Short mmCIF file of C-alpha atoms and ligand atoms in Angstrom, two decimals:
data_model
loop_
_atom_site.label_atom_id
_atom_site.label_comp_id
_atom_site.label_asym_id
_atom_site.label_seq_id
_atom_site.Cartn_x
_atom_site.Cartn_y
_atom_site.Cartn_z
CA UNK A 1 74.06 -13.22 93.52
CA UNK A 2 72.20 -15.45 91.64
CA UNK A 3 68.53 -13.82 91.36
CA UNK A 4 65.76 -15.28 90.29
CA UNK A 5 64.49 -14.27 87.29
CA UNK A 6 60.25 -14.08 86.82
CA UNK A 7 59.06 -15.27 83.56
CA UNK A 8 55.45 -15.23 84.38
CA UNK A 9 52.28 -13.66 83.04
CA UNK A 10 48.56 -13.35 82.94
CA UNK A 11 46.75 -13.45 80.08
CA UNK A 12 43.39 -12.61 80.55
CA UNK A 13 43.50 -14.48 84.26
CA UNK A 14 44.97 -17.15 82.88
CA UNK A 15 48.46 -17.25 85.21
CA UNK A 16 51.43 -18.73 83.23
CA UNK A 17 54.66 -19.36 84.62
CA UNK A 18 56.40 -18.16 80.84
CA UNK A 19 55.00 -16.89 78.08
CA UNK A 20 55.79 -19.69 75.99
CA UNK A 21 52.87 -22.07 74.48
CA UNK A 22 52.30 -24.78 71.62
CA UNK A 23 50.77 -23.26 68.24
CA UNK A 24 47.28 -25.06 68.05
CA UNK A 25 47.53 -28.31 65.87
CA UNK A 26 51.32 -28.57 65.67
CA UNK A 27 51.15 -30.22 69.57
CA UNK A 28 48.04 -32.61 69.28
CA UNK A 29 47.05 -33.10 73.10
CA UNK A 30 50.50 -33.80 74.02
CA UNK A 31 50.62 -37.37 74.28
CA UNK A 32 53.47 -37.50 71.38
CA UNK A 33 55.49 -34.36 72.72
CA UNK A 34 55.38 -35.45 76.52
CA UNK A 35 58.14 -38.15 75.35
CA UNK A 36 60.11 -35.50 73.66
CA UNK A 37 60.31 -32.02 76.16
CA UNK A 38 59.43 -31.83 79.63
CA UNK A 39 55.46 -30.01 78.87
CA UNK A 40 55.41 -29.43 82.96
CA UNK A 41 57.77 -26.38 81.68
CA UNK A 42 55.61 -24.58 79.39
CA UNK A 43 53.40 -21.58 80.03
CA UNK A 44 50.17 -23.36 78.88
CA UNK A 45 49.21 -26.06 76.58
CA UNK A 46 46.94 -25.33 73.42
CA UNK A 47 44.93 -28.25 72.60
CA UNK A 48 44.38 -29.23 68.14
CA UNK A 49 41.14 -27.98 67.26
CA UNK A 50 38.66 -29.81 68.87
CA UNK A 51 35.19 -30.17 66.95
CA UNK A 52 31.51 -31.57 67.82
CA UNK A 53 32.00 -34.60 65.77
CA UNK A 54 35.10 -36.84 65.53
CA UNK A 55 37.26 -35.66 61.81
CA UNK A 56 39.07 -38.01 59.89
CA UNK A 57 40.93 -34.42 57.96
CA UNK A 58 41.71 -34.36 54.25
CA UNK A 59 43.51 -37.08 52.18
CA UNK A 60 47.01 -37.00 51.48
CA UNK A 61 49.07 -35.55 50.76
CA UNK A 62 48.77 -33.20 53.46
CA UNK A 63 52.03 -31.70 54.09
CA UNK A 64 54.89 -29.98 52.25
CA UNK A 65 57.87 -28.43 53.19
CA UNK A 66 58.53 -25.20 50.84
CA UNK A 67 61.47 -22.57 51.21
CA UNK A 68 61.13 -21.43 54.52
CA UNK A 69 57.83 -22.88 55.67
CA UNK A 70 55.29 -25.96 54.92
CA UNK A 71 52.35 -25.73 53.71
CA UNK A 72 49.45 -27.96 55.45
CA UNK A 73 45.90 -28.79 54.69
CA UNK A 74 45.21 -31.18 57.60
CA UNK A 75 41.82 -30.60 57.41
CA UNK A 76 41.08 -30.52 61.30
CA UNK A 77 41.53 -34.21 62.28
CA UNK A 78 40.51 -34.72 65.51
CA UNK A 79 38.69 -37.47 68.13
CA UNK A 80 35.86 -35.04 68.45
CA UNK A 81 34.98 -33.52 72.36
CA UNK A 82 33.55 -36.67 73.63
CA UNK A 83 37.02 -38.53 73.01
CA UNK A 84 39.27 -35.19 74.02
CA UNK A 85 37.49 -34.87 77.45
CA UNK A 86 37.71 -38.20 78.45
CA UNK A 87 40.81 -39.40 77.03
CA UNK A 88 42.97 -36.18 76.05
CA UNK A 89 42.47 -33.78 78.72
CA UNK A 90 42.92 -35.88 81.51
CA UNK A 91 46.70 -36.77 80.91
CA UNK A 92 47.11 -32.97 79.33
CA UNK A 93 46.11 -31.82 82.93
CA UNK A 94 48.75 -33.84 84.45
CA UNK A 95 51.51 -31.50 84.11
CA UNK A 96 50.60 -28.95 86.12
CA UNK A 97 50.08 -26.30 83.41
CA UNK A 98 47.44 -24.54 82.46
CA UNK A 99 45.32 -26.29 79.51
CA UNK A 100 43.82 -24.24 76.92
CA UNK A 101 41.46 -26.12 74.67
CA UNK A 102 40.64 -24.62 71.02
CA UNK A 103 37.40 -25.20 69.78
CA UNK A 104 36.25 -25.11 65.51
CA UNK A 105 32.70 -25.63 64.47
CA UNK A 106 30.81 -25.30 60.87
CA UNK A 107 27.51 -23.43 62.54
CA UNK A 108 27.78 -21.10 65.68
CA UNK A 109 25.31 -23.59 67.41
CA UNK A 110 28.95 -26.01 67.11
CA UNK A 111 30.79 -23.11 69.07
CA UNK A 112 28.05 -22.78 71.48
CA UNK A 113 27.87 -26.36 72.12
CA UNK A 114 31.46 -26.79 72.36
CA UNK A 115 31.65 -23.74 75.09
CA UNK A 116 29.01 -25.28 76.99
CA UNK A 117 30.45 -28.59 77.47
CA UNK A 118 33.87 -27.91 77.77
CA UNK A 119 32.43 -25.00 80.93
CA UNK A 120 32.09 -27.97 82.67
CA UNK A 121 35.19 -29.86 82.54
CA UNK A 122 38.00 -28.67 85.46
CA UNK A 123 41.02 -29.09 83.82
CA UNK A 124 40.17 -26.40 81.45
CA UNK A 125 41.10 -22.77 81.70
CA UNK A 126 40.39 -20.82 78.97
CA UNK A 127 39.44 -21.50 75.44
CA UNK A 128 40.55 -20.71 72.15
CA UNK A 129 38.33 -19.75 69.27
CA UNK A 130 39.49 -20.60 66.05
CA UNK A 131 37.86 -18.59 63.86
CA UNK A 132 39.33 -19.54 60.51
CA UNK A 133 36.71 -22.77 59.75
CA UNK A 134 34.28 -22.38 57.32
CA UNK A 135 30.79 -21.63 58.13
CA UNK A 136 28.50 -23.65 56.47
CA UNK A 137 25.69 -21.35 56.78
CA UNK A 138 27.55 -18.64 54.86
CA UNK A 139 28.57 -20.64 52.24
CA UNK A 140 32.34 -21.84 53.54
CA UNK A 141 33.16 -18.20 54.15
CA UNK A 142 35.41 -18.24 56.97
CA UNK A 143 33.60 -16.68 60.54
CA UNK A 144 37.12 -14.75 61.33
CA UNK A 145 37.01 -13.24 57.74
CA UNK A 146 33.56 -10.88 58.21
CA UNK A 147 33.79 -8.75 61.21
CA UNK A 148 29.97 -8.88 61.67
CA UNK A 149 29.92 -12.41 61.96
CA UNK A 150 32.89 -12.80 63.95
CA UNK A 151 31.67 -10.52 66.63
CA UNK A 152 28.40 -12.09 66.41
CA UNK A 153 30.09 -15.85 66.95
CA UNK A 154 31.96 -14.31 70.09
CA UNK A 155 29.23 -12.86 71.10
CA UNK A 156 26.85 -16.35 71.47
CA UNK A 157 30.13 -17.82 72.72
CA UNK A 158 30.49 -14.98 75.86
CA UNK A 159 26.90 -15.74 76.65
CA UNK A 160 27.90 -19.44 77.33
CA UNK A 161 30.85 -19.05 79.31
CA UNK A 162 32.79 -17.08 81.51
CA UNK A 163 36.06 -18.71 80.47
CA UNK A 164 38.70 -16.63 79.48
CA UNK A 165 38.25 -16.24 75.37
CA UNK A 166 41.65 -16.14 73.22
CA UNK A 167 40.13 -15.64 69.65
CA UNK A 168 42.63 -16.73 66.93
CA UNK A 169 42.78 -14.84 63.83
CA UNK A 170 43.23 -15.45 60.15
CA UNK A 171 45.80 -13.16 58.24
CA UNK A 172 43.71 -14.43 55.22
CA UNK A 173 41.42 -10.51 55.10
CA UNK A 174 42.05 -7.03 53.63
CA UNK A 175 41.81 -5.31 57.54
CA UNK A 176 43.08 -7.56 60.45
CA UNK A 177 42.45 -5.13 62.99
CA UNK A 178 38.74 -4.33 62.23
CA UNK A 179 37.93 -8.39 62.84
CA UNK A 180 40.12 -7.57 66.33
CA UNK A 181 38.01 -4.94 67.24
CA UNK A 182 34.52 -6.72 66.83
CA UNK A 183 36.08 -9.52 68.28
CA UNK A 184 37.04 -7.26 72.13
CA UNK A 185 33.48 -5.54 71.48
CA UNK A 186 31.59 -8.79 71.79
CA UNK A 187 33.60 -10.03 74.94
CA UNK A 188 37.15 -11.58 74.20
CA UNK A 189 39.72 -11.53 76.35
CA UNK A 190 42.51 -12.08 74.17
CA UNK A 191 43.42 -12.56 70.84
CA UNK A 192 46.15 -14.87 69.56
CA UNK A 193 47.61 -14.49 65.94
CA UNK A 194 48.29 -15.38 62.77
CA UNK A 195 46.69 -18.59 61.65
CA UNK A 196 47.99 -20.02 58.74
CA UNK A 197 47.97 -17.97 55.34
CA UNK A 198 46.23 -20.01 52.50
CA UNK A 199 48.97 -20.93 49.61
CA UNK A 200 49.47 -23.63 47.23
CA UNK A 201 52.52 -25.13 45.79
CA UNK A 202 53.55 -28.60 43.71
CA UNK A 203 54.72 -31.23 44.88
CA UNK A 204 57.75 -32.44 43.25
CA UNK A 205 59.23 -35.23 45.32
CA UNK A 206 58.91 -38.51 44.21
CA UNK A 207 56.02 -39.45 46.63
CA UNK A 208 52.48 -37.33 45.51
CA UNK A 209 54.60 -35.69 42.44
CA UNK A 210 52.62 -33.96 39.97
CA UNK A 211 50.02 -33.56 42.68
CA UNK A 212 48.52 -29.50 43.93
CA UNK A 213 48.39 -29.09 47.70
CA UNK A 214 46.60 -25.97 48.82
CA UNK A 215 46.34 -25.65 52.53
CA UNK A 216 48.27 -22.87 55.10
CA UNK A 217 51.40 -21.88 55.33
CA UNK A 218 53.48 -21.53 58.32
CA UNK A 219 56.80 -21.42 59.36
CA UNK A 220 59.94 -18.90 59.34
CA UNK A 221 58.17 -17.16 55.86
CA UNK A 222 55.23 -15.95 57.23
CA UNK A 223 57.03 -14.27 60.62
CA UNK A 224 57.39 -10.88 58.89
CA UNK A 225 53.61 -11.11 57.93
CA UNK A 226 52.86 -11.83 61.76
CA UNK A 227 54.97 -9.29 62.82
CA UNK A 228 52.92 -6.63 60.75
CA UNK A 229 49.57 -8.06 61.45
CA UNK A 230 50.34 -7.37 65.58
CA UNK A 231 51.57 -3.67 64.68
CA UNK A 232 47.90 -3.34 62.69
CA UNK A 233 45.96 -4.20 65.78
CA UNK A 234 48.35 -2.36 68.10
CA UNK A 235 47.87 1.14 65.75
CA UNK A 236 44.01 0.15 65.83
CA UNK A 237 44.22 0.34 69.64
CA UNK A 238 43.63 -2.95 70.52
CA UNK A 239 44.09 -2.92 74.32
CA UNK A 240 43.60 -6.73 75.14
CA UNK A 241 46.10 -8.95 75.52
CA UNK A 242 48.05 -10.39 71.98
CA UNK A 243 49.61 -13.92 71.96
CA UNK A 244 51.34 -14.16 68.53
CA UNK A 245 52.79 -16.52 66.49
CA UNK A 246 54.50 -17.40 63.08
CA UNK A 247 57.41 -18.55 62.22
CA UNK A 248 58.93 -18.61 66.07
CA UNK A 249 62.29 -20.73 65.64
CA UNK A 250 64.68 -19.33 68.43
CA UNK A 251 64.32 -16.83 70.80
CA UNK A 252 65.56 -13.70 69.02
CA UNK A 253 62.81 -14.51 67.02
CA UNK A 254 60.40 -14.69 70.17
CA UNK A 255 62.05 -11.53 71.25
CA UNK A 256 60.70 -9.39 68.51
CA UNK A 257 57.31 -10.52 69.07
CA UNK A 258 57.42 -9.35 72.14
CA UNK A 259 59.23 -5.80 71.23
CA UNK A 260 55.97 -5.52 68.84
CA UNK A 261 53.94 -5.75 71.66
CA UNK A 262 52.64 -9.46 72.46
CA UNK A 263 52.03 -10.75 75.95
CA UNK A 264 52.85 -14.26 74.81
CA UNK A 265 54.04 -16.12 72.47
CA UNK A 266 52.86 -20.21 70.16
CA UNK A 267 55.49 -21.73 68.30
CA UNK A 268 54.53 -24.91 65.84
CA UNK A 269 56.59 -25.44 62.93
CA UNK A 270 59.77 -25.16 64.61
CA UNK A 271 59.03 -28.01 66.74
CA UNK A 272 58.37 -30.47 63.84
CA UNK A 273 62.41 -29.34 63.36
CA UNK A 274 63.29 -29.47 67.22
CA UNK A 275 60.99 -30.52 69.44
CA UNK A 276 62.57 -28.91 72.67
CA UNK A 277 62.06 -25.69 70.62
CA UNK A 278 59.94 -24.15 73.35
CA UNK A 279 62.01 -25.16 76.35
CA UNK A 280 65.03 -23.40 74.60
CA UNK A 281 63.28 -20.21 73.99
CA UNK A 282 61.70 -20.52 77.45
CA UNK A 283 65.78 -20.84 78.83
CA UNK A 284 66.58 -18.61 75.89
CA UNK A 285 64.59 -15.45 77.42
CA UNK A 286 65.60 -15.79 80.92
CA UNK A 287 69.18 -15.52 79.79
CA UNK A 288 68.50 -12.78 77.78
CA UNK A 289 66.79 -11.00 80.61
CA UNK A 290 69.78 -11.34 83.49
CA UNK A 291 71.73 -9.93 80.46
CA UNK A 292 69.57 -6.92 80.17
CA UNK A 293 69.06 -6.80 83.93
CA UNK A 294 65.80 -7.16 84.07
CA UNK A 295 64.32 -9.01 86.54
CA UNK A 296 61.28 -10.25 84.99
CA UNK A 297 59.50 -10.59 81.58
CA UNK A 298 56.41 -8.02 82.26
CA UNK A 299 59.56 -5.57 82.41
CA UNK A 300 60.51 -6.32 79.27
CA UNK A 301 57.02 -5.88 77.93
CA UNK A 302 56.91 -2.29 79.57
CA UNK A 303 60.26 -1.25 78.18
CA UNK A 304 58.69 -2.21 74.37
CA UNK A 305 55.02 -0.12 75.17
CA UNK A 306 57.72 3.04 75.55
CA UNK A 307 59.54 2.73 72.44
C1 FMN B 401 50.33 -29.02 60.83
C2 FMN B 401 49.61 -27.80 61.36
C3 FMN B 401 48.33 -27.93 61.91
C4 FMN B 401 47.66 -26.82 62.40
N1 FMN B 401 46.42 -26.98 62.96
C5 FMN B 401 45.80 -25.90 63.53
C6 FMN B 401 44.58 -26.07 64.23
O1 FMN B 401 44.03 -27.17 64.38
N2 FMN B 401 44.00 -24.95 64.76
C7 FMN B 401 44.56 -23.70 64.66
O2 FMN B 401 43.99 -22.73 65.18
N3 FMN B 401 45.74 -23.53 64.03
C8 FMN B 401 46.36 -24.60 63.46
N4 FMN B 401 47.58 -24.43 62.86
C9 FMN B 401 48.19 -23.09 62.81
C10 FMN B 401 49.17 -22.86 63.95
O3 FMN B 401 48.52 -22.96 65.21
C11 FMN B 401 49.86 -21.48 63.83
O4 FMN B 401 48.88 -20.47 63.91
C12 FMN B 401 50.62 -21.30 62.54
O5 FMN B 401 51.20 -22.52 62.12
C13 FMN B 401 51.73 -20.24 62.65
O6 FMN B 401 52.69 -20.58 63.60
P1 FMN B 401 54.06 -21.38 63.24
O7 FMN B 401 54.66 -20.67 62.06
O8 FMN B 401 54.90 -21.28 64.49
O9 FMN B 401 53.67 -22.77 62.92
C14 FMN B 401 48.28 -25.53 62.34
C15 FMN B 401 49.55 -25.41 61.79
C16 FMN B 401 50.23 -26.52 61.31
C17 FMN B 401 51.61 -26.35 60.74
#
């Protein structure tokens, strides 16, 4: 009997049809990727960082590969939101799948904007809040590292919208969990993690060598660090839905995000590796699940809530 096997979820209304999804920034808006996997597969797309203003990013170099990840200090290029909603989002919303767009701003009155316009566009479902820029009116502290003023920027955003908010976090604090919390009491609906953790390394190859990058660091390295970060804001209580991400490569990896409680899963590095990463964990976990007998992936997810 061949039966089917149900992959889908719903994070925070958002209905998926896997749990699988682009990191933010590793996919751009797709156009690249469409010629390498088949995106009408995916659980969702996640828009780069989208900002007010058009970014040309930081100078090169801007990437290095280190032992088990890369460091990157793109500096959030992007066409800005005038450019993403006419050009980007319309072929993104071709495929059929549902099309997150993250947002990054330097003043909350950038987030707000950026809520309000993007409210208005249909091919949009739910937004993610990347919390990790610096805000220039607290002197380049990041908003996700102060709880107070992370649940205050949620807060002006929930007032703008009633999209569904995924706030991404920054492992770069002492208390992950506490910045979770003020983040659900000011209105999100989900929160997807980790962002990149700041490093910096020297470039030795014969192109930049000599030359410091400092940036993020992603990749295989940092999954452990993920891993613990979810378990922090599961012990906190945390009761809204977790999409996590780090170091994803193959789907045993996926797996144990999910047995530490996550409803979904990004993966970005790996695809800079293998492009079709996603569609093989996607194919990857509904093998696993006939072999477990399970018939769908929320079964899964209840199994790991009893351990
Ligand atoms: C080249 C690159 C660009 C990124 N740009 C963004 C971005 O614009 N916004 C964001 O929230 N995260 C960005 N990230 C972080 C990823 O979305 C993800 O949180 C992180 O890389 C961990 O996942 P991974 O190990 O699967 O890549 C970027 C990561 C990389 C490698």
């Amino acid at each position: 009997m061949n039966t089917k096997i149900d992959l889908s979820v719903n994070i925070a209304g958002i209905k998926m049809q896997n749990p699988v999804m682009p990191a933010s920034g590793t996919f751009g808006y797709g156009e690249e990727y469409s010629k390498l996997l088949d995106i009408s597969k995916l659980g969702a797309v996640v828009t780069k960082t989208t900002t007010r203003e058009p970014r040309e990013g930081n100078p090169q170099p801007r990437l290095l590969e280190v032992p088990g990840g890369l460091i990157n200090s793109i500096g959030l290029a992007n066409p800005g939101i005038e450019e993403v909603i006419t050009k980007k989002l319309p072929f993104l919303g071709g495929f059929g799948v549902p099309v997150i767009v993250s947002i990054g701003g330097e003043t909350m009155k950038d987030y707000q904007y950026l809520t309000e316009r993007l409210s208005e566009v249909e091919e949009i479902v739910g937004l993610e809040i990347n919390i990790s820029c610096p805000n220039v009116e607290k002197g380049g502290m990041a908003f996700g590292q102060d709880p107070e003023v992370a649940g205050r920027l949620i807060g002006k955003i929930r007032e703008v919208s009633r999209l569904p908010l995924i706030v991404k976090l920054t492992p770069n604090v002492t208390d992950i969990a506490v910045i979770a919390q003020a983040a659900v009491e000011a209105g999100a609906d989900a929160v997807s993690l980790i962002n990149t953790l700041k490093a910096k390394a020297k470039i030795r190859s014969r192109l930049h060598k000599g030359k410091w990058i400092i940036g993020g660091l992603s990749g295989p390295c940092i999954k452990p660090i993920a891993l613990e970060k979810i378990s922090e804001i599961k012990e906190a209580g945390v009761k809204i839905p977790l999409v996590g991400m780090g170091g994803i490569m193959t789907v045993e990896d996926a797996l144990e995000f999910f047995e530490a409680g996550v409803q979904a899963v990004a993966i970005g590095t790996a695809t800079f590796r293998n492009p079709r990463t996603m569609e093989e964990v996607i194919e990857g976990l509904e093998k696993y699940l006939k072999a477990q007998k399970l018939f769908s992936i929320t079964e899964l997810q209840e199994k790991s809530k009893r351990r």
